[in-house]
Short mmCIF file of C-alpha atoms in Angstrom, two decimals:
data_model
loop_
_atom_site.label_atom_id
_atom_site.label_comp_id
_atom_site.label_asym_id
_atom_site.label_seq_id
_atom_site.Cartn_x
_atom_site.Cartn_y
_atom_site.Cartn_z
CA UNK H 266 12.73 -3.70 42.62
CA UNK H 267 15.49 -5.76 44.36
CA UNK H 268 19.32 -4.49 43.20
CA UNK H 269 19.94 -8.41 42.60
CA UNK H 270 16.65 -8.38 39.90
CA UNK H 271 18.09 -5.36 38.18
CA UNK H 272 21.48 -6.93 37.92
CA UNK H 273 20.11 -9.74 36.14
CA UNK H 274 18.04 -7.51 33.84
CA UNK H 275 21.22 -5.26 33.05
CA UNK H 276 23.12 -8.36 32.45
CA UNK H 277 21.12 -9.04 29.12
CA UNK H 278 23.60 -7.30 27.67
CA UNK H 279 26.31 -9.09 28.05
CA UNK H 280 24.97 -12.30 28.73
CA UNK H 281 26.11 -13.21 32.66
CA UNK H 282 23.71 -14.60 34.58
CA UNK H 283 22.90 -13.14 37.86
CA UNK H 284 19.68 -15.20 39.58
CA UNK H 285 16.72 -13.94 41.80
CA UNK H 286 14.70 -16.61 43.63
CA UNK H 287 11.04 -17.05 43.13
CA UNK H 288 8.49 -17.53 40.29
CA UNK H 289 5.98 -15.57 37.80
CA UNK H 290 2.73 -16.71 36.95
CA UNK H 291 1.96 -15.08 33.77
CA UNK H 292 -1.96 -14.79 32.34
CA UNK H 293 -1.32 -14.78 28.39
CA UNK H 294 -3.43 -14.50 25.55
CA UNK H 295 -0.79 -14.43 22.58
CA UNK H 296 -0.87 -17.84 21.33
CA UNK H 297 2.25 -18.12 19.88
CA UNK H 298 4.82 -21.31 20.36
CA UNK H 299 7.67 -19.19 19.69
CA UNK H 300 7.25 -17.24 23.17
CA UNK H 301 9.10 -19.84 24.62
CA UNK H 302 11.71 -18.85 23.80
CA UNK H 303 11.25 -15.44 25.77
CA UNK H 304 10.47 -17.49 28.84
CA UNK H 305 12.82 -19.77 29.18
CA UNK H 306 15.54 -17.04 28.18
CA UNK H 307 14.28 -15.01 31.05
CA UNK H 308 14.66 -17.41 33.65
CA UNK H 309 17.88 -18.66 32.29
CA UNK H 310 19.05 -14.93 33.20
CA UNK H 311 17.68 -14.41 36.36
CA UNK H 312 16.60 -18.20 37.57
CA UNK H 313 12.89 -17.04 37.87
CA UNK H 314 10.58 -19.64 37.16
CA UNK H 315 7.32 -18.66 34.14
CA UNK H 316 4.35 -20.76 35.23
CA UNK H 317 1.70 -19.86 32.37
CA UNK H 318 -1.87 -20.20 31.97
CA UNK H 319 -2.74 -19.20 28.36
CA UNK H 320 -6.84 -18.57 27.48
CA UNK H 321 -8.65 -16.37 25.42
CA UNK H 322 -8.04 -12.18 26.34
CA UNK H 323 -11.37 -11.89 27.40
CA UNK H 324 -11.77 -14.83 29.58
CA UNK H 325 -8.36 -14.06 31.59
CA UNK H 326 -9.46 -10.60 32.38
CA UNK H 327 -12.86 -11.99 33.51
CA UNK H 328 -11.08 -15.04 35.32
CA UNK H 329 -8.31 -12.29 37.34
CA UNK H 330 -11.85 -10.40 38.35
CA UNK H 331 -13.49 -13.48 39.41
CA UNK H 332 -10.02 -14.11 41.47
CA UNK H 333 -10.13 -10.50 43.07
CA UNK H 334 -7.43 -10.21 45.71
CA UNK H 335 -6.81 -13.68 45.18
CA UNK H 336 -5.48 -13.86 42.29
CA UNK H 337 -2.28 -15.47 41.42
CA UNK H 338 -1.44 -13.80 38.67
CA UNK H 339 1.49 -11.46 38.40
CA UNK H 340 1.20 -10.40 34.62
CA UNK H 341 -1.35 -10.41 31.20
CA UNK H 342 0.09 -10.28 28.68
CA UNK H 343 -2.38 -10.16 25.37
CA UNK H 344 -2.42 -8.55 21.71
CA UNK H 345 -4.35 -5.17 20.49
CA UNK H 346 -5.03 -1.73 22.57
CA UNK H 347 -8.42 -2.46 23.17
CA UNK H 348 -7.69 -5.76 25.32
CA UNK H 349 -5.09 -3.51 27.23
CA UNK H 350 -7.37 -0.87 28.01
CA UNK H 351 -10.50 -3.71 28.83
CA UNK H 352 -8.31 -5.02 31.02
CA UNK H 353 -7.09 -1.49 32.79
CA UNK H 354 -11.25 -0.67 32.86
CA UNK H 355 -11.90 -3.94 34.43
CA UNK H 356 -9.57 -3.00 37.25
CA UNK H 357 -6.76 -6.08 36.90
CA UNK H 358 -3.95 -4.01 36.47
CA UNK H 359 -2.06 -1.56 38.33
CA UNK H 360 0.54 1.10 37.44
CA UNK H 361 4.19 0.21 37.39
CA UNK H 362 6.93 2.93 38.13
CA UNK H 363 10.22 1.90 36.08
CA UNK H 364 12.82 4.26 34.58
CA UNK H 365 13.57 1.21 32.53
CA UNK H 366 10.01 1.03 30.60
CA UNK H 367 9.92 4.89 31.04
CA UNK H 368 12.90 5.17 28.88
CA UNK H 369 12.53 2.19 26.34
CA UNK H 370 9.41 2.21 25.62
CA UNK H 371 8.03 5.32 23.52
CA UNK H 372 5.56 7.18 25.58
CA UNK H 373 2.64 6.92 22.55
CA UNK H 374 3.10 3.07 23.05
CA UNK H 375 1.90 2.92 26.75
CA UNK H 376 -1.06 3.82 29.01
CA UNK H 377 -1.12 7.35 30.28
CA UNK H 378 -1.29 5.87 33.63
CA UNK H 379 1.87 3.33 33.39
CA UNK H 380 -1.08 0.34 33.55
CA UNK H 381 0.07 -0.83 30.66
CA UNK H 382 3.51 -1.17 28.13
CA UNK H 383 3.89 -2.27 24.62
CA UNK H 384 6.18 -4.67 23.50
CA UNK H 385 6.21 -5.85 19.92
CA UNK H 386 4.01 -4.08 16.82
CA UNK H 387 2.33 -5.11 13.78
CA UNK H 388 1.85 -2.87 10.61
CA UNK H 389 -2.10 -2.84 9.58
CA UNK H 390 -1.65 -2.38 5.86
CA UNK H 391 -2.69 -3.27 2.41
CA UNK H 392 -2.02 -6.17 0.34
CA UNK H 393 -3.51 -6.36 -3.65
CA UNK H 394 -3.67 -8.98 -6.10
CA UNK H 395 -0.87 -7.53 -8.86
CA UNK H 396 -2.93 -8.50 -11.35
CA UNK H 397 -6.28 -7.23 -11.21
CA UNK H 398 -5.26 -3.98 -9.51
CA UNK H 399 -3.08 -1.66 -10.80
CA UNK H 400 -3.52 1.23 -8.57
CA UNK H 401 -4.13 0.00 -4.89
CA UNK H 402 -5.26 3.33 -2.46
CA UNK H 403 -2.60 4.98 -0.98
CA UNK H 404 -4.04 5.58 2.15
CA UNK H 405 -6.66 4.61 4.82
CA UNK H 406 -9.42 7.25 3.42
CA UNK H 407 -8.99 6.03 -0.19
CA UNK H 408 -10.23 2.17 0.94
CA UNK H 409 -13.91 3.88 0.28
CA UNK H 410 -13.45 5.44 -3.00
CA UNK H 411 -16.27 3.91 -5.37
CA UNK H 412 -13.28 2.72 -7.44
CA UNK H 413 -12.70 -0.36 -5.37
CA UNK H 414 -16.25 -1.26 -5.42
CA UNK H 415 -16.95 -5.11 -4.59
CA UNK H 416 -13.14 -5.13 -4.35
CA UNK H 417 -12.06 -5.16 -0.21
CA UNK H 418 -11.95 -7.93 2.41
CA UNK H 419 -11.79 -7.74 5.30
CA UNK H 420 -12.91 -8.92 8.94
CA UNK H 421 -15.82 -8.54 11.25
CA UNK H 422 -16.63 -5.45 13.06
CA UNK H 423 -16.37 -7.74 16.28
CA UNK H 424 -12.71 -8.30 16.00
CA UNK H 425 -9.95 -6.28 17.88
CA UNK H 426 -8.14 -5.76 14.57
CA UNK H 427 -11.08 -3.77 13.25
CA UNK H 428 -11.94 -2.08 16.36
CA UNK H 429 -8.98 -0.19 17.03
CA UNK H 430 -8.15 0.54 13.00
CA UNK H 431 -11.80 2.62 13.06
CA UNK H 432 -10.81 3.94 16.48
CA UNK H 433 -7.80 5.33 15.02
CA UNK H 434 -9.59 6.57 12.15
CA UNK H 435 -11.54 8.73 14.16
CA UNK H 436 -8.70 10.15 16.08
CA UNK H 437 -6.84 11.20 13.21
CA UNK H 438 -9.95 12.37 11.45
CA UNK H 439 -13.09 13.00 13.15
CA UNK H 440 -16.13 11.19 13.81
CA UNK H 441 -18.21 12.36 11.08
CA UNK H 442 -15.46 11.74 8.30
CA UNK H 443 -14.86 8.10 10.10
CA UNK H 444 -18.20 7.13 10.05
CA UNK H 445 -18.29 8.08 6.06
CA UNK H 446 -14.86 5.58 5.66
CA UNK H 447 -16.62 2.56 7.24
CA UNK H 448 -19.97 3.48 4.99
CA UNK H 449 -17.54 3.58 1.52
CA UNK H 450 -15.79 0.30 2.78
CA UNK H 451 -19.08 -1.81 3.57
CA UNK H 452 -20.56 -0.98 0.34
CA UNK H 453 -17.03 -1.88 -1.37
CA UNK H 454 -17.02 -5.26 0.16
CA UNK H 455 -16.36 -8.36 -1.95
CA UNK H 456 -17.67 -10.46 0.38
CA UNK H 457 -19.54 -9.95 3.87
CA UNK H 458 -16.38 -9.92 6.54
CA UNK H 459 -15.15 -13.35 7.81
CA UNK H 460 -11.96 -15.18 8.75
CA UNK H 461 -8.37 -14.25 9.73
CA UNK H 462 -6.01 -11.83 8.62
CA UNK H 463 -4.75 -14.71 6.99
CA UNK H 464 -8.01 -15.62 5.19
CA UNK H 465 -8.03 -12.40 3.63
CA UNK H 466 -4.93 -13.10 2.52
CA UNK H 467 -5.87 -16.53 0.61
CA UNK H 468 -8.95 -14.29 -0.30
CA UNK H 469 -6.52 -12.56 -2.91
CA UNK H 470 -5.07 -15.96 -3.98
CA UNK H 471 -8.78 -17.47 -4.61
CA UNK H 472 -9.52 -14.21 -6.49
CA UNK H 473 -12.53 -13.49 -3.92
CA UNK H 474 -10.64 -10.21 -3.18
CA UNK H 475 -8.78 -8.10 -4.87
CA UNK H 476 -8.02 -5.53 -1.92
CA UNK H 477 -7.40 -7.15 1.56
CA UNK H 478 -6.05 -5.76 5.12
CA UNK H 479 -3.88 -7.80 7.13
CA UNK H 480 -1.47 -7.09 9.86
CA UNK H 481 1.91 -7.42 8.03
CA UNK H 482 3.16 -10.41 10.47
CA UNK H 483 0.86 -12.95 8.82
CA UNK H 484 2.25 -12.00 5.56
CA UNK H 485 6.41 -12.13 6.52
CA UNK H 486 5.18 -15.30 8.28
CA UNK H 487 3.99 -16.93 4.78
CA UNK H 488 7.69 -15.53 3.63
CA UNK H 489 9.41 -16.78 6.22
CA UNK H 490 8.15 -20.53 6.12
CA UNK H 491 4.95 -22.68 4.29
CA UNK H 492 1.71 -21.68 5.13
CA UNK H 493 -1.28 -23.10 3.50
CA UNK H 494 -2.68 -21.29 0.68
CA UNK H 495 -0.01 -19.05 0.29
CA UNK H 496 3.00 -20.68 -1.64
CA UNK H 497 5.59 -18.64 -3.38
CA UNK H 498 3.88 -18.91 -6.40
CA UNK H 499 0.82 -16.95 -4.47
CA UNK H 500 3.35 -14.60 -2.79
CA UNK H 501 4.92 -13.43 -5.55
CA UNK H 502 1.41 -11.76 -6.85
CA UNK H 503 0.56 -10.03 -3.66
CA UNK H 504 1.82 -6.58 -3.76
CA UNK H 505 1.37 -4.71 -0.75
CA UNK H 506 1.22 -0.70 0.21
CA UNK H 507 1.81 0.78 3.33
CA UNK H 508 -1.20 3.98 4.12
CA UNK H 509 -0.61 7.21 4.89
CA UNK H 510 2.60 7.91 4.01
CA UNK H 511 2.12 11.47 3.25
CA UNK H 512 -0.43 11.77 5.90
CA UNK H 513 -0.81 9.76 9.72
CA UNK H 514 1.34 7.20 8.64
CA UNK H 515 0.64 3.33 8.80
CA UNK H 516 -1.75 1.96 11.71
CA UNK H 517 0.02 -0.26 14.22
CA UNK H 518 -1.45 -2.80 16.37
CA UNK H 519 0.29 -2.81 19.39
CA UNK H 520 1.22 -6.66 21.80
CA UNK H 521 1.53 -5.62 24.95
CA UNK H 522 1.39 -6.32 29.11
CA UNK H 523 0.68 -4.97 32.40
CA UNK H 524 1.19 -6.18 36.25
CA UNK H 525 -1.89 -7.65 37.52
CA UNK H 526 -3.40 -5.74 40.70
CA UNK H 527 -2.93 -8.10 43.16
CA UNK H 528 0.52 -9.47 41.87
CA UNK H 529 2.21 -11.43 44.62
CA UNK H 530 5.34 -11.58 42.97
CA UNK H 531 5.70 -7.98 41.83
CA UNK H 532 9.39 -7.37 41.87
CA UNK H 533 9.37 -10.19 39.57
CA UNK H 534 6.39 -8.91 37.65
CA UNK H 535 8.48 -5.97 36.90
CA UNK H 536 11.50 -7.32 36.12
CA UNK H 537 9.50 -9.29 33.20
CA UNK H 538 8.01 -6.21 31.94
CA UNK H 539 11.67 -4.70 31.84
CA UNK H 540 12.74 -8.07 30.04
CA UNK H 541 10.61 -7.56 27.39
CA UNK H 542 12.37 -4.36 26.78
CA UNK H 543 15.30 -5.43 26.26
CA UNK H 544 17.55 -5.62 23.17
CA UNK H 545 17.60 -9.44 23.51
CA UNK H 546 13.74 -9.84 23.83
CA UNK H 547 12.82 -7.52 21.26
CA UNK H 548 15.01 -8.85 18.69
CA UNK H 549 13.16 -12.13 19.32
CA UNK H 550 9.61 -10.63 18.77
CA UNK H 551 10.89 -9.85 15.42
CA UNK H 552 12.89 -13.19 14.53
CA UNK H 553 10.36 -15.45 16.28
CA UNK H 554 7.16 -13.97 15.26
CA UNK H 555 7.90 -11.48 12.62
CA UNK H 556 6.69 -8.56 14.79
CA UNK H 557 7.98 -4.95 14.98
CA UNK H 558 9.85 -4.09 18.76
CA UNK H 559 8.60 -1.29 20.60
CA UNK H 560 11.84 -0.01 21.17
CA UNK H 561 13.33 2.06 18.14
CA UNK H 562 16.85 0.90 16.57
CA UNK H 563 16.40 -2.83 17.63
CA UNK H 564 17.17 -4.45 14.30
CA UNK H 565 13.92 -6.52 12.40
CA UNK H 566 14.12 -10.30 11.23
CA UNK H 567 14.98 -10.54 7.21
CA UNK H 568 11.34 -11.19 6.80
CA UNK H 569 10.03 -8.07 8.35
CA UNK H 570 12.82 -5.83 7.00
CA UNK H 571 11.65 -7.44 3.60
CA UNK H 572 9.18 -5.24 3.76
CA UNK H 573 10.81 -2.11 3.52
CA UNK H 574 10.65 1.01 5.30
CA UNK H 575 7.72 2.77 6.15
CA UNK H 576 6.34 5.94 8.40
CA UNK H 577 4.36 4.42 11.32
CA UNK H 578 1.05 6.26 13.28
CA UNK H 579 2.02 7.84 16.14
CA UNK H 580 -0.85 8.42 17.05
CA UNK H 581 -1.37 8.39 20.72
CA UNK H 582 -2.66 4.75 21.80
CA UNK H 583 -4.41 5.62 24.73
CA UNK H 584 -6.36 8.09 22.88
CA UNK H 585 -7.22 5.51 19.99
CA UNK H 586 -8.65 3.29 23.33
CA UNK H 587 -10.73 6.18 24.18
CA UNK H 588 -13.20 5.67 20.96
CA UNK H 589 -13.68 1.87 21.16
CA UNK H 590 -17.07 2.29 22.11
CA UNK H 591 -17.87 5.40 19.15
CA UNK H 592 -16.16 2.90 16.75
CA UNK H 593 -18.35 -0.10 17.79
CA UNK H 594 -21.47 2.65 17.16
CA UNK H 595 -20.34 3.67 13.67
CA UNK H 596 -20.18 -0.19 12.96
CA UNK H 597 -23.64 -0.99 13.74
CA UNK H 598 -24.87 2.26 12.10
CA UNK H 599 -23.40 1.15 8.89
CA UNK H 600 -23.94 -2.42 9.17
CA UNK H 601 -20.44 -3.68 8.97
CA UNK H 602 -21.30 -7.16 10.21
#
C-alpha cells in the first residue's frame, strides 16, 4: 500500500485529511442506508471516490465470476460467514496481507487464509413473550426441550441466519447431538418457519410465538426508532436471554468483506478494508445500524449497550463455514422447511 494511503488511514484518528487519487468500486450486499455514511466519510479522508453496485450476495458473487479477469470490482462486501466463504469457494477473492487487519481484527473473526475480514457483529439470541413464558432456555441445546413444545419461531432452513447457527452447533457439539437440536426444535415449532428476524419478532407480539430467535440488531433497531409492529407498548413485553453463558457463549453472525481477485484498484481496496477497522468506522456500525464492531473496546450505540453484557462464541468462524453443507443435510433429514 502507498505511504500517502496509510497516512490517510492513520489520520482517522485525529481527523486531518490526507488524499490519495483514484476510485473504489465496491460489490455490496448489506442493504442498509446508513452505510453512507461510511462511504462518504472514507473519501472525505482520503479523497477516494465509492462507486457502488448493491444486489443480492448471491448474484454479486455469480456476476464477479461471470466478469472473470474483467471484473471491476475491487471489494464485496455482504452479511453472514457462509456468503464470505461462498464467495472465497467461488474464487472472487484473494488474500490481503495487512498488519492493520492482522492486528484489529480478532483472528476467530477472519478467514484462515486472509480472504476475508469481519467488520461489524450481530448477537443470535432469544427473545420471549414475558407473559406466557416464565422460564425461557438458557442456552442453544435447551431450544429442543419438550417444554417449549409448539412454542419457537423461527426462519427457514434456506436462510444464512439458520445455516451458520446449526453450523455452529455442530462445531461446538458434534454432529450427532446437532442433528438431535434441529429434530427437538422442528417438532417445537409454533408455526412452519417464515419471514424475517423481524417477523419473528411481531410473531411474539401477535401471540403466534412465544419463543423467537432474532439477531439482536433488529430488536435495538425497534428501540432505537418506530418500527411497525413493535411499539413500546410491544417492547416492553419482550424479554430477551442471551445462550450459553455458562457454556460456548452467544452465536454471532459476523458482516464482513474481502478484495475481489482481479481488483484494479487494490491499494485502494485495502485501504477500505483497513477503514472499516478503524475506531471511527466501527463506532458507526454500532450507532448507524445497531451492530457489534469487530474490534474489542470500540464503545456500542445506547441501543446496543441496552442490552447488557454478554459472553460471545468464539468459536472459530472459518471452522463454523466448514459444516455449511452437513448443516444443510441435517435440515433436510429433519424436515426443517
Amino acid at each position: 500500500m502507498s505511504t500517502r494511503i496509510m497516512a490517510s488511514i492513520l489520520a482517522v484518528a485525529t481527523a486531518v485529511p490526507a488524499f490519495a487519487e483514484g476510485e473504489l468500486n465496491l460489490y455490496s450486499s448489506r442493504h442498509y442506508d446508513t452505510d453512507e455514511r461510511l462511504y462518504s466519510d472514507f473519501t472525505a479522508l482520503t479523497g477516494i471516490t465509492v462507486n457502488r453496485i448493491e444486489g443480492k450476495a448471491d448474484e454479486l458473487i455469480a456476476r464477479m465470476q461471470a466478469e472473470g479477469a474483467n471484473s471491476p470490482a475491487d471489494i464485496l462486501l455482504t452479511v453472514d460467514t457462509s456468503r464470505l466463504t461462498r464467495a472465497k469457494e467461488a474464487g472472487v477473492l484473494q488474500a490481503v496481507q495487512s498488519d492493520v487487519l492482522e492486528a484489529r481484527i480478532p483472528a476467530y473473526l477472519q478467514d484462515d487464509d486472509n480472504q476475508w475480514f469481519g467488520f461489524s457483529q450481530r448477537a443470535r439470541i432469544f427473545f420471549y413473550a414475558k407473559d406466557r413464558v416464565e422460564n425461557p432456555p438458557a442456552d442453544y441445546v435447551s431450544l429442543a426441550d419438550p417444554a417449549y413444545k409448539g412454542m419457537v419461531c423461527h426462519r427457514s432452513s434456506s436462510n444464512v441466519y439458520s445455516q451458520t447457527l446449526l453450523s455452529a452447533v455442530i462445531e461446538n457439539h458434534g454432529v450427532e447431538a446437532a442433528t438431535e437440536w434441529a429434530q427437538g426444535v422442528v417438532e417445537n415449532f409454533a408455526r412452519d418457519p417464515q419471514g424475517g428476524d423481524t417477523d419473528q419478532l411481531r410473531g411474539l407480539v401477535s401471540g403466534e410465538c412465544d419463543i423467537s430467535i432474532s439477531n439482536t440488531y433488529y430488536f435495538a433497531r425497534a428501540l432505537r426508532r418506530d418500527v411497525s409492529g413493535l411499539d413500546s407498548e410491544a417492547m416492553a413485553n419482550i424479554g430477551w436471554v442471551f445462550p450459553a453463558q455458562n457454556g460456548e457463549g452467544a452465536h454471532m453472525n459476523l458482516s464482513g468483506g474481502g478484495v475481489a481477485a482481479y481488483a484494479p484498484n487494490y491499494d485502494n481496496a485495502v485501504a477500505f478494508m483497513e477503514y472499516l477497522a478503524s475506531d471511527q468506522a466501527q463506532q458507526y456500525f454500532s450507532a448507524g445500524n445497531d451492530e457489534y464492531p469487530a474490534v474489542p473496546g470500540v464503545g456500542l450505540s445506547p441501543s446496543v449497550a441496552a442490552l447488557g453484557l454478554f459472553k460471545p462464541d468464539d468459536v472459530d468462524l472459518s471452522a463454523v463455514a466448514g459444516n455449511l453443507s452437513e448443516a444443510q443435510a441435517i435440515f433436510n433429514q429433519v424436515g426443517w422447511e
